[in-house]
Amino acid sequence: MLSQEDNELLCRVGPGTPMGTLLRRFWTPAMLSDELPGPDCDPVRVRLLGEDLIAFRDTNGNVGLIDNYCPHRRASLFFGRNEECGLRCVYHGWKFDVNGDCVDMPSEPAESNFKDKVHITAYPVLDKG
């Protein structure tokens, strides 16, 4: 029989846990390709290894798997608009690409490079649809 400590070690898979760190080194099936039917379709909620994530297919057909929450005010990106190669947060309009890079901040001046410093957690995706 497992001790409580061993059980915790083997069963907790959230971010920062030993087993979660191990499992994140390997590919994990997340969903069927058909669940993202076409470019700029509605985003889909995905829960993997204790993390709330959002899957979306961008304008070019690339699939992204990013953190559910915008880093600005933690608004859910599930309600975001999937448009022009990115998922736009409906709260303040920050837009993220499939790599988790912020590609647009409407409230920042055009010459500002602040968006280049903002990144959201993103995982690589292999779409074998």
Short mmCIF file of N, CA and C in Angstrom, two decimals:
data_model
loop_
_atom_site.label_atom_id
_atom_site.label_comp_id
_atom_site.label_asym_id
_atom_site.label_seq_id
_atom_site.Cartn_x
_atom_site.Cartn_y
_atom_site.Cartn_z
N MET A 1 0.85 -1.18 0.00
CA MET A 1 0.00 0.00 0.00
C MET A 1 0.89 1.24 0.00
N LEU A 2 0.47 2.24 -0.75
CA LEU A 2 1.23 3.49 -0.84
C LEU A 2 1.07 4.33 0.41
N SER A 3 2.13 4.99 0.77
CA SER A 3 2.02 5.97 1.86
C SER A 3 1.31 7.21 1.31
N GLN A 4 0.84 8.05 2.19
CA GLN A 4 0.17 9.27 1.76
C GLN A 4 1.12 10.14 0.94
N GLU A 5 2.38 10.21 1.34
CA GLU A 5 3.36 11.02 0.62
C GLU A 5 3.59 10.48 -0.79
N ASP A 6 3.73 9.16 -0.93
CA ASP A 6 3.93 8.56 -2.25
C ASP A 6 2.69 8.74 -3.12
N ASN A 7 1.53 8.61 -2.52
CA ASN A 7 0.29 8.82 -3.26
C ASN A 7 0.22 10.25 -3.80
N GLU A 8 0.54 11.22 -2.97
CA GLU A 8 0.55 12.62 -3.41
C GLU A 8 1.56 12.83 -4.53
N LEU A 9 2.73 12.24 -4.37
CA LEU A 9 3.80 12.37 -5.37
C LEU A 9 3.36 11.83 -6.73
N LEU A 10 2.68 10.68 -6.73
CA LEU A 10 2.31 10.02 -7.97
C LEU A 10 1.01 10.52 -8.59
N CYS A 11 0.14 11.12 -7.80
CA CYS A 11 -1.19 11.48 -8.30
C CYS A 11 -1.37 12.95 -8.63
N ARG A 12 -0.58 13.83 -8.05
CA ARG A 12 -0.72 15.26 -8.34
C ARG A 12 0.01 15.58 -9.63
N VAL A 13 -0.71 16.15 -10.61
CA VAL A 13 -0.12 16.40 -11.93
C VAL A 13 -0.18 17.87 -12.34
N GLY A 14 -0.55 18.74 -11.43
CA GLY A 14 -0.63 20.16 -11.76
C GLY A 14 0.73 20.76 -12.04
N PRO A 15 0.75 22.01 -12.51
CA PRO A 15 2.01 22.69 -12.79
C PRO A 15 2.90 22.76 -11.55
N GLY A 16 4.17 22.46 -11.72
CA GLY A 16 5.12 22.56 -10.62
C GLY A 16 5.21 21.34 -9.74
N THR A 17 4.38 20.32 -9.98
CA THR A 17 4.47 19.09 -9.20
C THR A 17 5.44 18.13 -9.88
N PRO A 18 6.07 17.23 -9.12
CA PRO A 18 7.02 16.31 -9.76
C PRO A 18 6.41 15.48 -10.89
N MET A 19 5.23 14.90 -10.67
CA MET A 19 4.61 14.08 -11.71
C MET A 19 4.12 14.95 -12.86
N GLY A 20 3.62 16.13 -12.56
CA GLY A 20 3.20 17.05 -13.61
C GLY A 20 4.37 17.46 -14.50
N THR A 21 5.52 17.72 -13.88
CA THR A 21 6.72 18.07 -14.64
C THR A 21 7.14 16.90 -15.54
N LEU A 22 7.08 15.69 -15.01
CA LEU A 22 7.44 14.51 -15.80
C LEU A 22 6.49 14.32 -16.98
N LEU A 23 5.19 14.36 -16.74
CA LEU A 23 4.21 14.11 -17.80
C LEU A 23 4.24 15.18 -18.88
N ARG A 24 4.64 16.40 -18.55
CA ARG A 24 4.70 17.47 -19.55
C ARG A 24 5.87 17.30 -20.52
N ARG A 25 6.72 16.33 -20.28
CA ARG A 25 7.83 16.05 -21.21
C ARG A 25 7.40 15.17 -22.38
N PHE A 26 6.18 14.65 -22.33
CA PHE A 26 5.70 13.70 -23.33
C PHE A 26 4.43 14.24 -23.99
N TRP A 27 4.17 13.77 -25.22
CA TRP A 27 2.94 14.15 -25.91
C TRP A 27 1.74 13.57 -25.18
N THR A 28 0.68 14.35 -25.09
CA THR A 28 -0.56 13.93 -24.45
C THR A 28 -1.72 14.22 -25.40
N PRO A 29 -2.49 13.21 -25.81
CA PRO A 29 -3.66 13.49 -26.65
C PRO A 29 -4.61 14.42 -25.91
N ALA A 30 -5.07 15.45 -26.60
CA ALA A 30 -5.91 16.44 -25.94
C ALA A 30 -7.34 16.46 -26.48
N MET A 31 -7.49 16.27 -27.78
CA MET A 31 -8.81 16.37 -28.39
C MET A 31 -8.74 15.85 -29.82
N LEU A 32 -9.90 15.69 -30.42
CA LEU A 32 -9.96 15.30 -31.83
C LEU A 32 -9.81 16.53 -32.70
N SER A 33 -9.16 16.38 -33.82
CA SER A 33 -8.96 17.49 -34.74
C SER A 33 -10.30 18.08 -35.20
N ASP A 34 -11.31 17.24 -35.33
CA ASP A 34 -12.64 17.70 -35.78
C ASP A 34 -13.29 18.67 -34.80
N GLU A 35 -12.81 18.71 -33.56
CA GLU A 35 -13.39 19.62 -32.58
C GLU A 35 -13.03 21.07 -32.88
N LEU A 36 -12.03 21.27 -33.73
CA LEU A 36 -11.68 22.60 -34.24
C LEU A 36 -11.87 22.53 -35.74
N PRO A 37 -13.12 22.72 -36.22
CA PRO A 37 -13.47 22.38 -37.59
C PRO A 37 -12.79 23.20 -38.69
N GLY A 38 -12.44 24.43 -38.42
CA GLY A 38 -11.84 25.23 -39.49
C GLY A 38 -11.16 26.46 -38.96
N PRO A 39 -10.45 27.17 -39.85
CA PRO A 39 -9.76 28.39 -39.43
C PRO A 39 -10.71 29.39 -38.76
N ASP A 40 -10.23 30.02 -37.71
CA ASP A 40 -10.97 31.05 -36.97
C ASP A 40 -12.27 30.54 -36.35
N CYS A 41 -12.37 29.22 -36.11
CA CYS A 41 -13.56 28.68 -35.45
C CYS A 41 -13.55 29.07 -33.97
N ASP A 42 -14.65 28.80 -33.31
CA ASP A 42 -14.75 29.11 -31.88
C ASP A 42 -13.69 28.35 -31.09
N PRO A 43 -13.10 28.99 -30.06
CA PRO A 43 -12.14 28.28 -29.21
C PRO A 43 -12.83 27.19 -28.39
N VAL A 44 -12.03 26.23 -27.93
CA VAL A 44 -12.55 25.09 -27.17
C VAL A 44 -11.80 25.01 -25.84
N ARG A 45 -12.55 24.79 -24.76
CA ARG A 45 -11.92 24.60 -23.44
C ARG A 45 -11.31 23.20 -23.37
N VAL A 46 -10.12 23.13 -22.80
CA VAL A 46 -9.42 21.86 -22.61
C VAL A 46 -8.82 21.87 -21.21
N ARG A 47 -8.99 20.78 -20.47
CA ARG A 47 -8.35 20.66 -19.16
C ARG A 47 -7.39 19.48 -19.23
N LEU A 48 -6.10 19.78 -19.10
CA LEU A 48 -5.06 18.76 -19.16
C LEU A 48 -4.13 18.91 -17.97
N LEU A 49 -3.86 17.82 -17.30
CA LEU A 49 -2.90 17.81 -16.20
C LEU A 49 -3.14 18.94 -15.20
N GLY A 50 -4.40 19.18 -14.89
CA GLY A 50 -4.75 20.18 -13.89
C GLY A 50 -4.72 21.61 -14.38
N GLU A 51 -4.52 21.83 -15.67
CA GLU A 51 -4.47 23.19 -16.21
C GLU A 51 -5.68 23.45 -17.09
N ASP A 52 -6.26 24.65 -16.95
CA ASP A 52 -7.34 25.08 -17.83
C ASP A 52 -6.70 25.77 -19.02
N LEU A 53 -6.94 25.20 -20.21
CA LEU A 53 -6.34 25.69 -21.44
C LEU A 53 -7.41 25.98 -22.47
N ILE A 54 -7.00 26.68 -23.52
CA ILE A 54 -7.88 26.98 -24.64
C ILE A 54 -7.20 26.50 -25.92
N ALA A 55 -7.94 25.74 -26.71
CA ALA A 55 -7.46 25.31 -28.03
C ALA A 55 -8.18 26.15 -29.08
N PHE A 56 -7.43 26.57 -30.10
CA PHE A 56 -8.04 27.31 -31.19
C PHE A 56 -7.26 27.08 -32.47
N ARG A 57 -7.94 27.27 -33.60
CA ARG A 57 -7.30 27.14 -34.91
C ARG A 57 -7.27 28.54 -35.53
N ASP A 58 -6.07 29.00 -35.87
CA ASP A 58 -5.95 30.37 -36.39
C ASP A 58 -6.31 30.45 -37.87
N THR A 59 -6.20 31.63 -38.43
CA THR A 59 -6.58 31.90 -39.81
C THR A 59 -5.84 31.01 -40.80
N ASN A 60 -4.59 30.66 -40.48
CA ASN A 60 -3.79 29.81 -41.36
C ASN A 60 -4.00 28.32 -41.13
N GLY A 61 -4.89 27.97 -40.18
CA GLY A 61 -5.17 26.57 -39.89
C GLY A 61 -4.27 25.97 -38.82
N ASN A 62 -3.36 26.77 -38.26
CA ASN A 62 -2.48 26.28 -37.19
C ASN A 62 -3.26 26.18 -35.88
N VAL A 63 -2.97 25.15 -35.10
CA VAL A 63 -3.67 24.95 -33.83
C VAL A 63 -2.80 25.47 -32.68
N GLY A 64 -3.44 26.20 -31.78
CA GLY A 64 -2.77 26.69 -30.58
C GLY A 64 -3.40 26.10 -29.34
N LEU A 65 -2.60 25.89 -28.32
CA LEU A 65 -3.08 25.43 -27.02
C LEU A 65 -2.43 26.32 -25.98
N ILE A 66 -3.22 27.27 -25.45
CA ILE A 66 -2.68 28.30 -24.58
C ILE A 66 -3.45 28.35 -23.26
N ASP A 67 -2.87 29.05 -22.30
CA ASP A 67 -3.51 29.25 -21.00
C ASP A 67 -4.89 29.86 -21.20
N ASN A 68 -5.84 29.45 -20.39
CA ASN A 68 -7.21 29.95 -20.49
C ASN A 68 -7.32 31.42 -20.12
N TYR A 69 -6.39 31.94 -19.35
CA TYR A 69 -6.57 33.28 -18.79
C TYR A 69 -5.59 34.29 -19.37
N CYS A 70 -6.11 35.42 -19.78
CA CYS A 70 -5.29 36.52 -20.27
C CYS A 70 -4.40 37.01 -19.12
N PRO A 71 -3.12 37.24 -19.37
CA PRO A 71 -2.24 37.67 -18.28
C PRO A 71 -2.51 39.09 -17.79
N HIS A 72 -3.30 39.86 -18.52
CA HIS A 72 -3.56 41.24 -18.13
C HIS A 72 -4.49 41.32 -16.92
N ARG A 73 -5.71 40.80 -17.07
CA ARG A 73 -6.70 40.85 -15.98
C ARG A 73 -7.36 39.51 -15.72
N ARG A 74 -6.73 38.44 -16.22
CA ARG A 74 -7.20 37.07 -16.00
C ARG A 74 -8.60 36.79 -16.56
N ALA A 75 -9.00 37.52 -17.59
CA ALA A 75 -10.26 37.23 -18.25
C ALA A 75 -10.11 35.92 -19.03
N SER A 76 -11.18 35.15 -19.13
CA SER A 76 -11.12 33.88 -19.84
C SER A 76 -11.01 34.11 -21.34
N LEU A 77 -10.03 33.48 -21.95
CA LEU A 77 -9.87 33.58 -23.40
C LEU A 77 -10.86 32.70 -24.15
N PHE A 78 -11.63 31.88 -23.42
CA PHE A 78 -12.68 31.10 -24.06
C PHE A 78 -13.69 32.03 -24.74
N PHE A 79 -13.88 33.19 -24.17
CA PHE A 79 -14.83 34.16 -24.73
C PHE A 79 -14.17 35.07 -25.75
N GLY A 80 -12.89 34.83 -26.03
CA GLY A 80 -12.14 35.67 -26.96
C GLY A 80 -12.61 35.50 -28.40
N ARG A 81 -12.22 36.47 -29.21
CA ARG A 81 -12.53 36.44 -30.64
C ARG A 81 -11.35 35.84 -31.39
N ASN A 82 -11.61 34.81 -32.16
CA ASN A 82 -10.58 34.16 -32.96
C ASN A 82 -10.53 34.89 -34.30
N GLU A 83 -9.49 35.67 -34.51
CA GLU A 83 -9.44 36.53 -35.69
C GLU A 83 -8.02 36.74 -36.18
N GLU A 84 -7.84 36.79 -37.47
CA GLU A 84 -6.58 37.18 -38.11
C GLU A 84 -5.33 36.66 -37.39
N CYS A 85 -5.22 35.35 -37.33
CA CYS A 85 -4.04 34.66 -36.77
C CYS A 85 -3.81 34.91 -35.28
N GLY A 86 -4.89 35.01 -34.52
CA GLY A 86 -4.73 35.16 -33.09
C GLY A 86 -6.06 35.13 -32.36
N LEU A 87 -5.98 34.92 -31.06
CA LEU A 87 -7.16 34.91 -30.19
C LEU A 87 -7.14 36.20 -29.37
N ARG A 88 -8.18 37.02 -29.55
CA ARG A 88 -8.23 38.34 -28.91
C ARG A 88 -9.09 38.29 -27.65
N CYS A 89 -8.52 38.73 -26.53
CA CYS A 89 -9.25 38.81 -25.27
C CYS A 89 -10.35 39.87 -25.40
N VAL A 90 -11.55 39.53 -24.94
CA VAL A 90 -12.66 40.47 -25.07
C VAL A 90 -12.62 41.58 -24.04
N TYR A 91 -11.77 41.46 -23.03
CA TYR A 91 -11.74 42.48 -21.97
C TYR A 91 -11.01 43.74 -22.42
N HIS A 92 -9.75 43.64 -22.79
CA HIS A 92 -9.00 44.81 -23.24
C HIS A 92 -8.40 44.66 -24.63
N GLY A 93 -8.67 43.56 -25.30
CA GLY A 93 -8.28 43.41 -26.69
C GLY A 93 -6.89 42.88 -26.97
N TRP A 94 -6.19 42.41 -25.94
CA TRP A 94 -4.87 41.83 -26.21
C TRP A 94 -5.06 40.58 -27.06
N LYS A 95 -4.20 40.41 -28.07
CA LYS A 95 -4.32 39.26 -28.98
C LYS A 95 -3.07 38.39 -28.91
N PHE A 96 -3.29 37.06 -28.83
CA PHE A 96 -2.20 36.09 -28.70
C PHE A 96 -2.23 35.12 -29.87
N ASP A 97 -1.03 34.77 -30.36
CA ASP A 97 -0.94 33.80 -31.45
C ASP A 97 -0.81 32.38 -30.89
N VAL A 98 -0.66 31.40 -31.78
CA VAL A 98 -0.62 29.99 -31.35
C VAL A 98 0.62 29.67 -30.51
N ASN A 99 1.63 30.52 -30.56
CA ASN A 99 2.84 30.33 -29.75
C ASN A 99 2.77 31.01 -28.40
N GLY A 100 1.65 31.71 -28.13
CA GLY A 100 1.48 32.40 -26.86
C GLY A 100 2.06 33.80 -26.85
N ASP A 101 2.53 34.28 -27.99
CA ASP A 101 3.09 35.63 -28.06
C ASP A 101 1.97 36.65 -28.22
N CYS A 102 2.09 37.76 -27.52
CA CYS A 102 1.13 38.85 -27.68
C CYS A 102 1.47 39.57 -28.98
N VAL A 103 0.52 39.63 -29.90
CA VAL A 103 0.78 40.24 -31.20
C VAL A 103 0.05 41.56 -31.40
N ASP A 104 -0.82 41.92 -30.46
CA ASP A 104 -1.52 43.20 -30.58
C ASP A 104 -2.03 43.65 -29.22
N MET A 105 -1.84 44.95 -28.95
CA MET A 105 -2.37 45.62 -27.76
C MET A 105 -2.95 46.95 -28.23
N PRO A 106 -4.25 47.01 -28.46
CA PRO A 106 -4.85 48.22 -29.00
C PRO A 106 -4.66 49.46 -28.14
N SER A 107 -4.48 49.29 -26.83
CA SER A 107 -4.36 50.45 -25.94
C SER A 107 -2.96 51.03 -25.92
N GLU A 108 -1.98 50.35 -26.50
CA GLU A 108 -0.60 50.83 -26.51
C GLU A 108 -0.32 51.64 -27.77
N PRO A 109 0.52 52.67 -27.66
CA PRO A 109 0.89 53.44 -28.86
C PRO A 109 1.60 52.53 -29.87
N ALA A 110 1.50 52.88 -31.14
CA ALA A 110 2.08 52.07 -32.21
C ALA A 110 3.58 51.85 -32.03
N GLU A 111 4.28 52.84 -31.49
CA GLU A 111 5.74 52.73 -31.34
C GLU A 111 6.15 51.94 -30.08
N SER A 112 5.19 51.58 -29.25
CA SER A 112 5.49 50.84 -28.02
C SER A 112 5.89 49.40 -28.35
N ASN A 113 6.87 48.89 -27.62
CA ASN A 113 7.26 47.49 -27.79
C ASN A 113 6.84 46.64 -26.58
N PHE A 114 5.91 47.14 -25.78
CA PHE A 114 5.48 46.42 -24.58
C PHE A 114 4.90 45.05 -24.93
N LYS A 115 4.16 44.96 -26.04
CA LYS A 115 3.55 43.68 -26.41
C LYS A 115 4.60 42.59 -26.66
N ASP A 116 5.79 43.00 -27.05
CA ASP A 116 6.87 42.04 -27.29
C ASP A 116 7.37 41.38 -26.00
N LYS A 117 7.03 41.97 -24.86
CA LYS A 117 7.46 41.44 -23.57
C LYS A 117 6.41 40.55 -22.92
N VAL A 118 5.23 40.48 -23.52
CA VAL A 118 4.12 39.73 -22.93
C VAL A 118 3.96 38.39 -23.64
N HIS A 119 3.89 37.33 -22.85
CA HIS A 119 3.75 35.98 -23.38
C HIS A 119 2.79 35.21 -22.47
N ILE A 120 2.02 34.34 -23.05
CA ILE A 120 1.11 33.50 -22.29
C ILE A 120 1.61 32.05 -22.42
N THR A 121 1.35 31.23 -21.41
CA THR A 121 1.77 29.82 -21.48
C THR A 121 1.14 29.17 -22.71
N ALA A 122 1.97 28.51 -23.50
CA ALA A 122 1.51 27.81 -24.70
C ALA A 122 2.24 26.48 -24.80
N TYR A 123 1.55 25.50 -25.33
CA TYR A 123 2.15 24.18 -25.52
C TYR A 123 2.19 23.85 -27.00
N PRO A 124 3.23 23.13 -27.44
CA PRO A 124 3.30 22.73 -28.85
C PRO A 124 2.17 21.75 -29.17
N VAL A 125 1.67 21.83 -30.38
CA VAL A 125 0.55 21.00 -30.80
C VAL A 125 0.93 20.26 -32.09
N LEU A 126 0.56 19.01 -32.16
CA LEU A 126 0.73 18.22 -33.37
C LEU A 126 -0.66 17.81 -33.82
N ASP A 127 -1.10 18.36 -34.94
CA ASP A 127 -2.44 18.09 -35.47
C ASP A 127 -2.31 17.03 -36.56
N LYS A 128 -2.78 15.84 -36.27
CA LYS A 128 -2.70 14.74 -37.23
C LYS A 128 -4.05 14.45 -37.87
N GLY A 129 -4.96 15.47 -37.84
CA GLY A 129 -6.32 15.34 -38.35
C GLY A 129 -6.41 14.78 -39.69
#
